[in-house]
Each structure stands twice: as structure tokens, then as C-alpha cells.
mmCIF file of C-alpha atoms in Angstrom:
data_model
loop_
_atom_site.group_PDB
_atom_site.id
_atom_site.type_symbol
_atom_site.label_atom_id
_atom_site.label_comp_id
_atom_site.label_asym_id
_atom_site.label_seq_id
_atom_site.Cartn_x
_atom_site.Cartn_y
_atom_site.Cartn_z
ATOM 1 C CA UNK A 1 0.000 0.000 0.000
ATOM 2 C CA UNK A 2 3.022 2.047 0.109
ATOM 3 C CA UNK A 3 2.613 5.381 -2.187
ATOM 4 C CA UNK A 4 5.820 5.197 -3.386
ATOM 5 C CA UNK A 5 5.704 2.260 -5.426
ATOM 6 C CA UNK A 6 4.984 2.732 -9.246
ATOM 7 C CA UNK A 7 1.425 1.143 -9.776
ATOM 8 C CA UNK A 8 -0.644 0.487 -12.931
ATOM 9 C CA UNK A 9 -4.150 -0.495 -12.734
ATOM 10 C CA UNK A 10 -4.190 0.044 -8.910
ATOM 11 C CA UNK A 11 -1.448 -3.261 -8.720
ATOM 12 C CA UNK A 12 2.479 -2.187 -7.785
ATOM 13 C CA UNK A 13 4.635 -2.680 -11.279
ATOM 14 C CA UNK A 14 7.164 -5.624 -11.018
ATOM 15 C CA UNK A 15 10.102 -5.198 -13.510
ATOM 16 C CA UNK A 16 13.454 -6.928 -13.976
ATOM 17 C CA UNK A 17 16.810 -7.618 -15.285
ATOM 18 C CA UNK A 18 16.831 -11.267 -16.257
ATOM 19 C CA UNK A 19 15.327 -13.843 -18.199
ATOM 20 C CA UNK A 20 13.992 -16.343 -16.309
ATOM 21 C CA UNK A 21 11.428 -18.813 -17.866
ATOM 22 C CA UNK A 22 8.229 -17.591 -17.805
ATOM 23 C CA UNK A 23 7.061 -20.392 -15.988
ATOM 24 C CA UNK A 24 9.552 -19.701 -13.009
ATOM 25 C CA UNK A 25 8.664 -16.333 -12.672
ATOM 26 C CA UNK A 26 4.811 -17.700 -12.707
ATOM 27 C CA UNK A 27 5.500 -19.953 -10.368
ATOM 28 C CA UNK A 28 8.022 -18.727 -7.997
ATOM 29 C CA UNK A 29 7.265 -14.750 -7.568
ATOM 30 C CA UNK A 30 3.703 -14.362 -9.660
ATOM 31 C CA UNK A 31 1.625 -16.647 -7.565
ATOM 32 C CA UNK A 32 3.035 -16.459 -4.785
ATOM 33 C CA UNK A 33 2.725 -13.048 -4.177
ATOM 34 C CA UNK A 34 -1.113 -13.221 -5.742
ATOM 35 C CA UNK A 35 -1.949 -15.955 -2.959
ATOM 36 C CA UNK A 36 -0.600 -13.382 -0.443
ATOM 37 C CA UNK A 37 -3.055 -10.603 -2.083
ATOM 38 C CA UNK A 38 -0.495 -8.421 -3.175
ATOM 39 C CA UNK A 39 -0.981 -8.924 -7.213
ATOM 40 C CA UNK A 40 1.625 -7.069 -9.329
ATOM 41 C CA UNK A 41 1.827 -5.697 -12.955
ATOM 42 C CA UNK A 42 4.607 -7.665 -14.365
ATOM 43 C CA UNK A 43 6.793 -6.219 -17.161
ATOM 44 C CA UNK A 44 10.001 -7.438 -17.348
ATOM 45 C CA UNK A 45 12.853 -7.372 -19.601
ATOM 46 C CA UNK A 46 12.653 -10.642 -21.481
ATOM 47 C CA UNK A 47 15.427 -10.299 -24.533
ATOM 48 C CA UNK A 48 14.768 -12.449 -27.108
ATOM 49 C CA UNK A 49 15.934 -16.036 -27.403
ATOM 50 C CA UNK A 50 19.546 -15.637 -28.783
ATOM 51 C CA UNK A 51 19.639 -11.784 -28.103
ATOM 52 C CA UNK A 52 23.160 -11.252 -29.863
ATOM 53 C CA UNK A 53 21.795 -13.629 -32.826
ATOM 54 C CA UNK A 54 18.267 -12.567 -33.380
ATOM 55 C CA UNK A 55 17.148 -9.958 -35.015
ATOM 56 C CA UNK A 56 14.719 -7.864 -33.311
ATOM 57 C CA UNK A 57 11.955 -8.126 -36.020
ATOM 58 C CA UNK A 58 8.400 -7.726 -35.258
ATOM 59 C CA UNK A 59 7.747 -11.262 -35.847
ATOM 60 C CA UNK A 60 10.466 -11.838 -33.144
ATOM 61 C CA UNK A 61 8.973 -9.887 -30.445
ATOM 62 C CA UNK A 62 5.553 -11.305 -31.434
ATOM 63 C CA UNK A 63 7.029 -14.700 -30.695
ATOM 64 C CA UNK A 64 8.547 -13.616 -27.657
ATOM 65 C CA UNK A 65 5.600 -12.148 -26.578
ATOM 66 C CA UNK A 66 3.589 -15.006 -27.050
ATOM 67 C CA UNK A 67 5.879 -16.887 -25.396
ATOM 68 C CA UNK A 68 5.629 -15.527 -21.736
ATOM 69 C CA UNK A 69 1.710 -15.461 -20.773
ATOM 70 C CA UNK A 70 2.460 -14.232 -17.393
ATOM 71 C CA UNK A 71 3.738 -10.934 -18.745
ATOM 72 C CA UNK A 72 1.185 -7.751 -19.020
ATOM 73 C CA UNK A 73 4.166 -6.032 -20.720
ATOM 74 C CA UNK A 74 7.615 -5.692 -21.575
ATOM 75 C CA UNK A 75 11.000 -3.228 -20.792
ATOM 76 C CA UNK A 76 13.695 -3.422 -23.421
ATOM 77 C CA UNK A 77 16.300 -2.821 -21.182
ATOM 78 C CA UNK A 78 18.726 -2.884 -24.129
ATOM 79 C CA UNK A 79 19.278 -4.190 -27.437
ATOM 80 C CA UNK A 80 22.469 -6.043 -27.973
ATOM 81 C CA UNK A 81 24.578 -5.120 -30.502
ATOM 82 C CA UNK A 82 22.275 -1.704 -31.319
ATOM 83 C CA UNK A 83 22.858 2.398 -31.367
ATOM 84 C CA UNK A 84 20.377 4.846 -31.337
ATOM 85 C CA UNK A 85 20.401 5.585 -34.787
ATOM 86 C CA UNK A 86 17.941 4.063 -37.569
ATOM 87 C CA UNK A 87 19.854 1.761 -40.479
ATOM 88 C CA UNK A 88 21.740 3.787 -43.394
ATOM 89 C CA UNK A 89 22.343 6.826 -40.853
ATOM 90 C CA UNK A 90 25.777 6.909 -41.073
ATOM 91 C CA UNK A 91 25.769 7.863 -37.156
ATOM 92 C CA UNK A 92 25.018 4.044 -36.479
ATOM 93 C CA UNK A 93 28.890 2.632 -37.615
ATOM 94 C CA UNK A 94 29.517 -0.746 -37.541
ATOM 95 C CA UNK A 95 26.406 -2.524 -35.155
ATOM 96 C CA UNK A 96 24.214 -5.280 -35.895
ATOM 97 C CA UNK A 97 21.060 -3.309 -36.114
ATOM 98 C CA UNK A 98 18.787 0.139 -34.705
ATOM 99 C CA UNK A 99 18.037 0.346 -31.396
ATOM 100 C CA UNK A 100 15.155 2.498 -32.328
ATOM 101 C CA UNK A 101 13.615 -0.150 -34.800
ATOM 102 C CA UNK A 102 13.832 -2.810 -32.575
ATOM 103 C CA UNK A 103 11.862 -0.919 -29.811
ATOM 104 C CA UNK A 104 9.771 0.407 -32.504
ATOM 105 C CA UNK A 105 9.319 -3.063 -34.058
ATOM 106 C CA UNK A 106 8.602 -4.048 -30.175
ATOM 107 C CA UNK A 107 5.947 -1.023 -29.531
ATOM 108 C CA UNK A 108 3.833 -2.252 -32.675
ATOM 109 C CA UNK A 109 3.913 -5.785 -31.127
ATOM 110 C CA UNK A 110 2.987 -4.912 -27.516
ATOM 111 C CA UNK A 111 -0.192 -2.847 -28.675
ATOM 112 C CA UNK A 112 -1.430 -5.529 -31.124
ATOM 113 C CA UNK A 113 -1.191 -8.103 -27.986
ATOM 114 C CA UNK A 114 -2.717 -5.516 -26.078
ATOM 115 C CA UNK A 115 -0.016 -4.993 -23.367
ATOM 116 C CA UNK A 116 2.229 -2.709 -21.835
ATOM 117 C CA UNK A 117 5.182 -1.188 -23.210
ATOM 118 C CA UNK A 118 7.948 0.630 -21.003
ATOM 119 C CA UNK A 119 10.363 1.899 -23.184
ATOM 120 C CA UNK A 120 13.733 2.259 -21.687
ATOM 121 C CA UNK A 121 15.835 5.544 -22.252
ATOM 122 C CA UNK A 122 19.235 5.269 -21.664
ATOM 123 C CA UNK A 123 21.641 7.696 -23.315
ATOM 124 C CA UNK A 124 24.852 5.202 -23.222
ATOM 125 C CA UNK A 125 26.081 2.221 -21.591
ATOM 126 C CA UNK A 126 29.261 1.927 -20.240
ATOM 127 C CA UNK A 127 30.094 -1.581 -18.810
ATOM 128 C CA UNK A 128 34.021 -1.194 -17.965
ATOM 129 C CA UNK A 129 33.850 -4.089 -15.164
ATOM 130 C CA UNK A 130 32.420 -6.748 -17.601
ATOM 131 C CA UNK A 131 34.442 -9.157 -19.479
ATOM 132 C CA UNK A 132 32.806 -7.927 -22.928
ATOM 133 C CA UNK A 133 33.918 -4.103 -22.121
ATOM 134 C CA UNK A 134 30.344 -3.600 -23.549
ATOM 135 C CA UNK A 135 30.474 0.201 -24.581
ATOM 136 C CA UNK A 136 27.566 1.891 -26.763
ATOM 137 C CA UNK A 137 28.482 5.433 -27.231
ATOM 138 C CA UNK A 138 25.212 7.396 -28.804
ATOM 139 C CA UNK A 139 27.017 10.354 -29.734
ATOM 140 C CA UNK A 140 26.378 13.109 -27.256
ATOM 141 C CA UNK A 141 22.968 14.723 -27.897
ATOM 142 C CA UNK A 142 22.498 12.842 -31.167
ATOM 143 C CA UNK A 143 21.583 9.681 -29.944
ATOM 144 C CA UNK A 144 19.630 11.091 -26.510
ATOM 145 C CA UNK A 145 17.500 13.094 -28.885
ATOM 146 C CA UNK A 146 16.777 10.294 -31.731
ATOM 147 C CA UNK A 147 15.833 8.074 -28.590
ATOM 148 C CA UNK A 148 13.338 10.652 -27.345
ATOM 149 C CA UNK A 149 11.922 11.481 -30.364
ATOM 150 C CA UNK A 150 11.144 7.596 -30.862
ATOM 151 C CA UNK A 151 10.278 7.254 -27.580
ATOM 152 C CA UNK A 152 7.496 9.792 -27.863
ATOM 153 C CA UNK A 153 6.794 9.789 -32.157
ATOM 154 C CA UNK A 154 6.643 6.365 -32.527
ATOM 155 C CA UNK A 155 6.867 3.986 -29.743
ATOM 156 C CA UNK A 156 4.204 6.007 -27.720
ATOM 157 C CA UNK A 157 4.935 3.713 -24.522
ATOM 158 C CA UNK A 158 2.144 3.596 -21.511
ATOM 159 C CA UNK A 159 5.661 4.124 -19.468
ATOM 160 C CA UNK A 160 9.115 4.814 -19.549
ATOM 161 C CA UNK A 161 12.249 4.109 -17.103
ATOM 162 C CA UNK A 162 15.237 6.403 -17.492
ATOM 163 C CA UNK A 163 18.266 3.894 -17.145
ATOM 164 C CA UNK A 164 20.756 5.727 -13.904
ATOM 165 C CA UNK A 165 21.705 2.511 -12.692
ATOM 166 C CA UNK A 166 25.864 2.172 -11.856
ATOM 167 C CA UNK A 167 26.445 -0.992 -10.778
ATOM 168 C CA UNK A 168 29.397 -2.792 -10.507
ATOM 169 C CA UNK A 169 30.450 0.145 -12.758
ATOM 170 C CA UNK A 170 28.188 0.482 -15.343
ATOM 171 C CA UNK A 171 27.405 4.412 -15.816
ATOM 172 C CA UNK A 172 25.003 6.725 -17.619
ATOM 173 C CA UNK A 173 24.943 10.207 -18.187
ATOM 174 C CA UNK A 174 22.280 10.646 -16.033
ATOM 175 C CA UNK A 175 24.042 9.405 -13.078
#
């Protein structure tokens, strides 16, 4: 009952940063805390399948979707392999694929299945502890401003979570 926890539809908003079967999050957090009375939204970030293989296509997020009944939405914490930028901008360099057409491709997805989208915006990652040395630079303001304008434009997202998180030495500018 707490007012400080984010709620939608009158039920506090459970998100997170893994990718657990479905079925264990169903079964080990869901209804649990349902047979307690304390119901949550649950949007998590579920990447897809093979997240630094698969493209993320509509038909990939539909799948995906489909996949995890217990959702009621989905965060796209972040897009391996992706920039801010949409393909054939030559801002984008060498990556796999946008960042903005994947969430995109994700937004269309999430409103034909009738769920909730939280879009993430997170203007760079930075993950100098890692093995990978994972580094996504979005070009100062370029990439903040193509991710808002998506954000808003386009993906048109019930919510959205401003990545600020530094752990074990990951950093934004927001920090």
C-alpha cells in the first residue's frame, strides 16, 4: 500500500533484469505473491531467445511475446549489438542493427497483444567491469534526442524508465 511504489491499474509494477522462464517467474514470484493478495503488474525485460543472434523483427517480439503469458508487458532494457540511430544513418557505424527499430518493431507488437510497453531511455552504456567491455556510445545529444523522439513519435509507450543505474560500474549520463 506504500505510495511510493509505481502502480498500474491500482497493482504495484514488477520489472526486472533477467530472463527467467516464464514459468519460473509464474511460479516462484507471480503466484506467490497473488496468494498473499499483493498482485503485481509484471513487465520485465525478457530479450529475445539468442539476443546477440536474433534480429529484433516484429515477428520476433511477437514470438517472444507469445511466449511468456504471465507478462502484461515488456522493458527493453537494451538491445544487444544496437545504437540509437535508424539503419543507413551513417551515425550508427559498424552494429548489428537500430536500437530504435527494434523498440519500434517491439511497440507495434505490444499494442497488437494488447499490453504494456515501457520503453527504456538510456543515453549510453558503459560496462568497464564486464568481461565484454560492452560500450555503446550514442554520440552526445544525437543519440539522446533520436531516442526521445522515438520514444514519444513512434513507440508512444504507456511508461518509460530512465536507465541511472551504476552498478558494478556500469554508468550513464544521467548518473
Amino acid at each position: 500500500d506504500s505510495p511510493h511504489y509505481l502502480k498500474l491499474d491500482g497493482r504495484p509494477v514488477l520489472t526486472t533484469y533477467g530472463n527467467q522462464d516464464d514459468a519460473w517467474w509464474k511460479n516462484n514470484i507471480l503466484d506467490p505473491l497473488a496468494r498473499a493478495g499483493h498482485p503485481v503488474t509484471f513487465i520485465p525485460y525478457f530479450h529475445l531467445p539468442r539476443p546477440n543472434i536474433d534480429s529484433p523483427s516484429e515477428a520476433a517480439w511477437a514470438d517472444r511475446i507469445h511466449s511468456a503469458p504471465s507478462i502484461q508487458g515488456l522493458f527493453p532494457f537494451i538491445i544487444p549489438g544496437s545504437v540509437p540511430f535508424y539503419s543507413g544513418d551513417p551515425n550508427a557505424g559498424r552494429h548489428q542493427w537500430s536500437m530504435l527499430e527494434a523498440q519500434e518493431n517491439l511497440a507495434k507488437q505490444i499494442r497488437t497483444a494488447g499490453k504494456v510497453l515501457m520503453s527504456q531511455y538510456m543515453p549510453y552504456y558503459w560496462a568497464v567491469c564486464h568481461s565484454a567491455r560492452q560500450y555503446v556510445e550514442y554520440q552526445g545529444g544525437r543519440g539522446m534526442a533520436n531516442s526521445w523522439a522515438s520514444i514519444i513519435q513512434k513507440q508512444r509507450p504507456q511508461l518509460v524508465q530512465i536507465v541511472t543505474w551504476n552498478d558494478y560500474y556500469e554508468s550513464t549520463f544521467i548518473q
